[in-house]
mmCIF file of C-alpha atoms and ligand atoms in Angstrom:
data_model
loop_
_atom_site.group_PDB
_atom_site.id
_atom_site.type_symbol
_atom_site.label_atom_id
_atom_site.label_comp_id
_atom_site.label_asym_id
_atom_site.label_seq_id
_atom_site.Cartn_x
_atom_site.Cartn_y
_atom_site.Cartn_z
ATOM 1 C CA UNK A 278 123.869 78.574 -162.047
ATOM 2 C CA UNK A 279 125.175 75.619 -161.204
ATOM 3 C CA UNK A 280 123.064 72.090 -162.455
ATOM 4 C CA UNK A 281 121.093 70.674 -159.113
ATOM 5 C CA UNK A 282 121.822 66.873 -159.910
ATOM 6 C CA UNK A 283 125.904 68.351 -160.103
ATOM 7 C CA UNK A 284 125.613 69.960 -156.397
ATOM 8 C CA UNK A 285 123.772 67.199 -155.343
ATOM 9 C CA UNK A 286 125.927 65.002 -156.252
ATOM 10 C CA UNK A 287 128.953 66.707 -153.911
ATOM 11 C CA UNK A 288 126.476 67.251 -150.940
ATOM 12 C CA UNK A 289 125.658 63.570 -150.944
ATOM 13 C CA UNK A 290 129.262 62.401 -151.429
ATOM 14 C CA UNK A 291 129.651 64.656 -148.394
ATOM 15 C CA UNK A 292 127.498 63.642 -146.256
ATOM 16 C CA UNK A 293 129.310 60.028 -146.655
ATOM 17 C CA UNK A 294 132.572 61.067 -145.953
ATOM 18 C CA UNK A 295 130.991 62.896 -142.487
ATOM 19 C CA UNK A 296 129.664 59.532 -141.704
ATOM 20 C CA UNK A 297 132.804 57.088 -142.145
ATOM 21 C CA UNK A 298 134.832 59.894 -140.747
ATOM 22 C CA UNK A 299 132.382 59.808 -137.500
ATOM 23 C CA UNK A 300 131.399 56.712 -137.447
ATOM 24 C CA UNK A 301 127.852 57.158 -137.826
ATOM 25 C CA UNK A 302 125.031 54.782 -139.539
ATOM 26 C CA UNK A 303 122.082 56.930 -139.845
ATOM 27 C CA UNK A 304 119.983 57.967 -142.505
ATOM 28 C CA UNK A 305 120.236 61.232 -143.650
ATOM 29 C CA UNK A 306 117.359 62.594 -145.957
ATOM 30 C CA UNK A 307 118.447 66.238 -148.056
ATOM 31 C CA UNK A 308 115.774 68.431 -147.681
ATOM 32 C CA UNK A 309 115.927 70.931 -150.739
ATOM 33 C CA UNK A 310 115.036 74.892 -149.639
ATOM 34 C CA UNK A 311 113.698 76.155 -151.897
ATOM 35 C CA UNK A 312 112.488 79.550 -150.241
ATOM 36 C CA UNK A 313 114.385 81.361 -152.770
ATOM 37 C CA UNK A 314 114.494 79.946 -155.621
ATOM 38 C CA UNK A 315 112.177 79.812 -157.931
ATOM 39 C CA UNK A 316 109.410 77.084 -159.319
ATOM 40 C CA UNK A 317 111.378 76.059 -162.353
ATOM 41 C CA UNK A 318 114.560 75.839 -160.016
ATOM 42 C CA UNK A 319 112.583 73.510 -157.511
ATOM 43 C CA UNK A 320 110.904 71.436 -160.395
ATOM 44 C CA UNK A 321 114.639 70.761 -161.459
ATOM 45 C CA UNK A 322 115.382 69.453 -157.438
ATOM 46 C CA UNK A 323 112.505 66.951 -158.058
ATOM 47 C CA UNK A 324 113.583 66.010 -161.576
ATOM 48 C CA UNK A 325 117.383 65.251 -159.454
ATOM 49 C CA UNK A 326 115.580 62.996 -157.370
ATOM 50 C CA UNK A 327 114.814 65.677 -154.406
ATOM 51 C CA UNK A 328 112.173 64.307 -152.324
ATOM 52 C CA UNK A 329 111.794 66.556 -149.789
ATOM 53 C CA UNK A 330 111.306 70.621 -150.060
ATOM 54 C CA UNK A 331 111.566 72.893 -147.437
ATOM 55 C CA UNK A 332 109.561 76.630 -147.354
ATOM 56 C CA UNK A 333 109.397 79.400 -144.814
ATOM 57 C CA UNK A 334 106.868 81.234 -145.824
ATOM 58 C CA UNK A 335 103.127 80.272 -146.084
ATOM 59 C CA UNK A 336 103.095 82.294 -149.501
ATOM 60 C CA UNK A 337 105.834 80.204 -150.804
ATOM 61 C CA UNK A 338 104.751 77.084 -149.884
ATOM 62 C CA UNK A 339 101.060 77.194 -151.279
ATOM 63 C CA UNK A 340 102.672 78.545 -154.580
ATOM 64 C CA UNK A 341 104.890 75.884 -155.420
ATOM 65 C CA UNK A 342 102.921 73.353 -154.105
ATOM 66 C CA UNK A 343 99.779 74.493 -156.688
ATOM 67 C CA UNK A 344 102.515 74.643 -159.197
ATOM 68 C CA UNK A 345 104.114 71.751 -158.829
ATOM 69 C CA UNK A 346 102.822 68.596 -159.840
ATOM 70 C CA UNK A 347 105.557 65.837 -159.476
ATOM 71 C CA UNK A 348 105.741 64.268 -155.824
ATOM 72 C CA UNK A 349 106.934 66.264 -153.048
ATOM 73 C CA UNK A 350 107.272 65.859 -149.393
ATOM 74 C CA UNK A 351 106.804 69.531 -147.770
ATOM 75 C CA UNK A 352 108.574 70.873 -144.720
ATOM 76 C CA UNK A 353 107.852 74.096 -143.374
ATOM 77 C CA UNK A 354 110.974 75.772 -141.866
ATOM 78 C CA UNK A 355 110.218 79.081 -141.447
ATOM 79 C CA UNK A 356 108.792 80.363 -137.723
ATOM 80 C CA UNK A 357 105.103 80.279 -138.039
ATOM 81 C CA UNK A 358 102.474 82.694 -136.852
ATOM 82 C CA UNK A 359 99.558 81.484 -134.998
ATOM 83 C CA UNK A 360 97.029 82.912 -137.244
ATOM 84 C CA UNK A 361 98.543 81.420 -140.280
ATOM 85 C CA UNK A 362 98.270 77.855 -139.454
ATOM 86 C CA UNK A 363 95.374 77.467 -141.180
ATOM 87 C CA UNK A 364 96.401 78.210 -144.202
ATOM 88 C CA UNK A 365 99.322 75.909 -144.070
ATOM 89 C CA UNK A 366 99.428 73.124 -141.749
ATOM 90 C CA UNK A 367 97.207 70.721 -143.876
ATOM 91 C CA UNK A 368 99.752 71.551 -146.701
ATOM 92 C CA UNK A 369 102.752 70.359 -145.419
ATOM 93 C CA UNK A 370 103.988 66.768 -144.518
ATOM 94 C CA UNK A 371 106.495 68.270 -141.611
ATOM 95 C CA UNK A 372 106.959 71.346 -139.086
ATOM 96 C CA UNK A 373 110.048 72.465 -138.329
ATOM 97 C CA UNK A 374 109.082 74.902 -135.822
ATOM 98 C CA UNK A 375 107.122 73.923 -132.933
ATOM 99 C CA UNK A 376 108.156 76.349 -129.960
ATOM 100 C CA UNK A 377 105.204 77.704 -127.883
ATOM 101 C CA UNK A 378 102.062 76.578 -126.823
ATOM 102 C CA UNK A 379 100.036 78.725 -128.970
ATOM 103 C CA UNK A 380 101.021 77.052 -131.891
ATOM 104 C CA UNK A 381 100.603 73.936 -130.248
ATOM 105 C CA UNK A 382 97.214 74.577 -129.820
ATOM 106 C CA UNK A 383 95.869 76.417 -133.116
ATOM 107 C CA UNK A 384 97.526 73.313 -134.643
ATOM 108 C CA UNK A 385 95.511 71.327 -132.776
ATOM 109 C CA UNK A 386 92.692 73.067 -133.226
ATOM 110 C CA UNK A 387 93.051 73.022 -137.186
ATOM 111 C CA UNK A 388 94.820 70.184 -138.092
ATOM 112 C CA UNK A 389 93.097 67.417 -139.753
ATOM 113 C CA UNK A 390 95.430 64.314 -138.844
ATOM 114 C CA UNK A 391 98.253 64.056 -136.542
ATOM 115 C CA UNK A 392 101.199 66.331 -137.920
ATOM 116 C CA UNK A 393 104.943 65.627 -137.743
ATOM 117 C CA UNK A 394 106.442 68.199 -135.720
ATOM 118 C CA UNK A 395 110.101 68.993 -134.866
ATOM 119 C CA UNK A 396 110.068 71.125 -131.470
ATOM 120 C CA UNK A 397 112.458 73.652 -132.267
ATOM 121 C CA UNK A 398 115.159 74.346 -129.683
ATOM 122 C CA UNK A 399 117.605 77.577 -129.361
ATOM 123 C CA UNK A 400 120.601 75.772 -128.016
ATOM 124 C CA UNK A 401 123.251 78.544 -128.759
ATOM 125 C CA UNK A 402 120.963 81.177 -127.023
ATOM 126 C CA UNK A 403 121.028 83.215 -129.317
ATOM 127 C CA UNK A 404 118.657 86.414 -128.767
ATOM 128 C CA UNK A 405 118.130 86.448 -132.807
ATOM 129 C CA UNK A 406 116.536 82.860 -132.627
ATOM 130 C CA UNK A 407 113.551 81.195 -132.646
ATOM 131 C CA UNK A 408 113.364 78.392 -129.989
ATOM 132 C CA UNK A 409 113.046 76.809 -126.600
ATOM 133 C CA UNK A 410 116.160 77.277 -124.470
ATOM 134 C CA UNK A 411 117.312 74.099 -123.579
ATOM 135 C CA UNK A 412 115.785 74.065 -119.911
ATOM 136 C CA UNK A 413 112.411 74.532 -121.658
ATOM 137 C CA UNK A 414 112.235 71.479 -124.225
ATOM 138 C CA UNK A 415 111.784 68.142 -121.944
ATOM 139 C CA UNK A 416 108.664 70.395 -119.669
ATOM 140 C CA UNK A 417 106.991 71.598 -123.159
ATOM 141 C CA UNK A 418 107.141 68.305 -124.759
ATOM 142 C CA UNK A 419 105.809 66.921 -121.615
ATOM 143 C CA UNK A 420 103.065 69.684 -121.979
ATOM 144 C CA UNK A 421 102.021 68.383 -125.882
ATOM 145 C CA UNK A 422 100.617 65.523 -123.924
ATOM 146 C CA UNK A 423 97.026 67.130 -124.141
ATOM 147 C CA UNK A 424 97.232 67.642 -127.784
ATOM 148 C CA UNK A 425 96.417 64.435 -130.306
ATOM 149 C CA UNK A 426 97.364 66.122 -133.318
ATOM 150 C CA UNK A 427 100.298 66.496 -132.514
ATOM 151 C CA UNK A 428 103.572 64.042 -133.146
ATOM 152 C CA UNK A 429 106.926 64.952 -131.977
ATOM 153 C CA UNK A 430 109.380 62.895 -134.359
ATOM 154 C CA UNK A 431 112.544 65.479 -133.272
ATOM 155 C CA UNK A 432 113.977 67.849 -132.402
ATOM 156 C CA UNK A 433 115.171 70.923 -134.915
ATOM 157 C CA UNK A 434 117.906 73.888 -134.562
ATOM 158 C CA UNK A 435 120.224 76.474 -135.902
ATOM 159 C CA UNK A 436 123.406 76.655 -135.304
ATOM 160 C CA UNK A 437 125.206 80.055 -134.690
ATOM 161 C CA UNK A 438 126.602 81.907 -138.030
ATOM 162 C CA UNK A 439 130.198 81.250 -136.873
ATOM 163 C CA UNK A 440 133.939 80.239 -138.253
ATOM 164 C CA UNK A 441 134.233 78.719 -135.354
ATOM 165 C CA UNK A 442 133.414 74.655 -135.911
ATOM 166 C CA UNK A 443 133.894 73.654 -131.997
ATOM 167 C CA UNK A 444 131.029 76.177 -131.130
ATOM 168 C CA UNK A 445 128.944 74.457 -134.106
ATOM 169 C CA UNK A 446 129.294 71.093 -132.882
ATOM 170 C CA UNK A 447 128.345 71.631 -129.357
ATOM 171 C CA UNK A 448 125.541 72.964 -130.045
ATOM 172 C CA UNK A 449 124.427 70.261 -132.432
ATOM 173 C CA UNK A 450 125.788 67.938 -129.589
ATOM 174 C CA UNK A 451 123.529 69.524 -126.969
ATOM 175 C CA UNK A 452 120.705 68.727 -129.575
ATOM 176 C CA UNK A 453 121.887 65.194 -129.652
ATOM 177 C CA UNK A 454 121.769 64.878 -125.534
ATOM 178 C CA UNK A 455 118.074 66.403 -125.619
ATOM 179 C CA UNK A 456 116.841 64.378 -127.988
ATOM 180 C CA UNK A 457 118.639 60.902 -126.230
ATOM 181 C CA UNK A 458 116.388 62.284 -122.873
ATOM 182 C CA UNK A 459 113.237 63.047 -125.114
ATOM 183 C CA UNK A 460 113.178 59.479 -125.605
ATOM 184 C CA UNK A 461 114.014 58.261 -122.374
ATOM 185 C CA UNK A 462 110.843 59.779 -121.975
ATOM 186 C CA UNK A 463 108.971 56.719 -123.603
ATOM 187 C CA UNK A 464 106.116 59.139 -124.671
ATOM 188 C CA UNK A 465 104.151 57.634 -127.208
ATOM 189 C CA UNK A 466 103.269 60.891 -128.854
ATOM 190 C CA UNK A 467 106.979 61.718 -128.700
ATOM 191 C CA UNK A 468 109.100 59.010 -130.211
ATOM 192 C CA UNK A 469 111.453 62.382 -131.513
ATOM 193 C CA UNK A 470 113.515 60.001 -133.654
ATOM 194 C CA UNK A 471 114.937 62.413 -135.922
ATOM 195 C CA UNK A 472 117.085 65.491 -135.817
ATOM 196 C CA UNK A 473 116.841 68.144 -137.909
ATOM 197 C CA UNK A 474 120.171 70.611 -138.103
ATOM 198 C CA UNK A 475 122.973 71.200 -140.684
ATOM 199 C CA UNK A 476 122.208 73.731 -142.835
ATOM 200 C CA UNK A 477 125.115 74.640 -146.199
ATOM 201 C CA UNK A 478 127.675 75.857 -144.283
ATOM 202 C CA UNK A 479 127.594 73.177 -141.227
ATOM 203 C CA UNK A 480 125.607 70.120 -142.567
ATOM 204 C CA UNK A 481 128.788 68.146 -142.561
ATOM 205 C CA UNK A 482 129.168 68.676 -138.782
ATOM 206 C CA UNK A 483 125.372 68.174 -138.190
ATOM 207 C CA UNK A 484 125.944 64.697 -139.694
ATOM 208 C CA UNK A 485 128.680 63.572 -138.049
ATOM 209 C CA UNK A 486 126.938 64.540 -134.690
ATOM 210 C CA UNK A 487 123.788 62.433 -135.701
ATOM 211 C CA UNK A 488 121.875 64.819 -137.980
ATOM 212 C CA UNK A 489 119.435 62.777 -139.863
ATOM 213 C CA UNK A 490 117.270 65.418 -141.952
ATOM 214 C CA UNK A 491 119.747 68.432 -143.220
ATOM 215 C CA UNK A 492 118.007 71.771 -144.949
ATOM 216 C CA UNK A 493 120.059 72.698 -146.999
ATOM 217 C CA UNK A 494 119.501 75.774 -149.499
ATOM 218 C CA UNK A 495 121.871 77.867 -150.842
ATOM 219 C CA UNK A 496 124.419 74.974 -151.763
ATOM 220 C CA UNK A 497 121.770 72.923 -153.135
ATOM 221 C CA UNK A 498 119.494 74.849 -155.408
ATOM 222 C CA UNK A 499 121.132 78.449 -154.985
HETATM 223 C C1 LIG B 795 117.064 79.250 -145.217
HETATM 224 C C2 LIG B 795 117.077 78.161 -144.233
HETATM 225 C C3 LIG B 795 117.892 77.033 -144.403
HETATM 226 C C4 LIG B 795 118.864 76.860 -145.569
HETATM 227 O O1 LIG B 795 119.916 77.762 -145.468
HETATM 228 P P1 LIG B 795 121.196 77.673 -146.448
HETATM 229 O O2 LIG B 795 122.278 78.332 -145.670
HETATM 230 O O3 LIG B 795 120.829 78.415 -147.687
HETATM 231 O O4 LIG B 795 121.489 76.255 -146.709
HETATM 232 C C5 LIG B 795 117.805 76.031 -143.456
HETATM 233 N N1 LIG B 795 116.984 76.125 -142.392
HETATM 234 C C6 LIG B 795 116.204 77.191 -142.185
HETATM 235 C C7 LIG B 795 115.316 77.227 -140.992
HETATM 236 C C8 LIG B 795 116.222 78.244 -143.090
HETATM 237 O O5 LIG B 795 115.431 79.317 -142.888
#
């Protein structure tokens, strides 16, 4: 295996050369996945100066976070089932998977502060994804209106498992647009500031269409 602080070291270099290349001055935060790897693997992200962590499973995440003792911010990435949320959602510093009502409600229902959501959107259409088509984001943010737990700060997807870097970028593009009329919106619950997308194989692309949190697993800690 590979050291962490080695791969992070080329991701970040990376993720500047995406950024000159494209012109771009955001911030982009790494978050480490760690959904496979184990708790020795994702003490060693921290101990490279890993902030963030990212877990798909509830299992996962309550595991390593009773392990782990150093500072962590969590993200949960996975899809999440309504009757899990209350295991998990006053675990976890983010959620990258907002995409129904449901959930929107059982997190309001459980949550004990106001939790950082990214609404998750299925821009490529894929029938294998999680997601909001892209008709369906602007109406259901509009509907999260009745909720007070819950904070829109962006919007989150997956891009298609492709060669093919023009279909990539459009649909992190497309992500880009819906998040510009999110905040056109002027919603105070909804500032959706960030955008979560790039993921090992794409994250250069991501960033250099405006990507400002990248999950990023296998390259990083696999
Ligand atoms: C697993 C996973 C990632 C990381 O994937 P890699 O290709 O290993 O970088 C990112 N986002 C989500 C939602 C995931 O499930």
């Amino acid at each position: 295996m590979t050291k962490i602080s080695d791969n992070l070291e080329i991701i970040q270099n990376k993720i500047e050369t995406a950024k000159k290349k494209a012109q771009m001055t955001q911030d982009v935060e790494i978050i480490a996945v760690t959904k496979q790897v184990t708790v020795a693997r994702t003490t060693e992200a921290l101990e490279a100066g890993l902030l963030h962590l990212g877990e798909n499973r509830p299992e996962g995440l309550l595991t390593k976070k009773g392990e782990i003792n150093n500072k962590a911010i969590w993200h949960y990435i996975g899809s999440l089932q309504t009757r899990k949320v209350k295991q998990v959602i006053n675990e976890i510093d983010y959620l990258h998977s907002l995409d129904r009502m449901s959930l929107a409600e059982e997190i309001n229902k459980r949550a004990e502060k106001p939790i950082n959501c990214f609404v998750q959107a299925n821009v490529s259409g894929e029938e294998s994804k999680h997601g909001l088509s892209t008709e369906e984001v602007i109406p259901f943010i509009q509907s999260l209106a009745q909720y007070d737990k819950i904070h829109v700060v962006g919007l989150m997807t997956m891009a298609p498992n492709t060669e093919d870097e023009a279909v990539i970028r459009k649909v992190f593009r497309d992500l880009k647009n819906l998040q510009t009329q999110v905040i056109e919106l002027g919603l105070d619950y909804a500032p959706c500031k960030e955008l979560s997308m790039g993921m090992s194989n794409d994250y250069e692309i991501a960033v250099e269409e405006g990507a400002t949190f990248v999950r990023i697993g296998t390259a990083l800690v696999g």
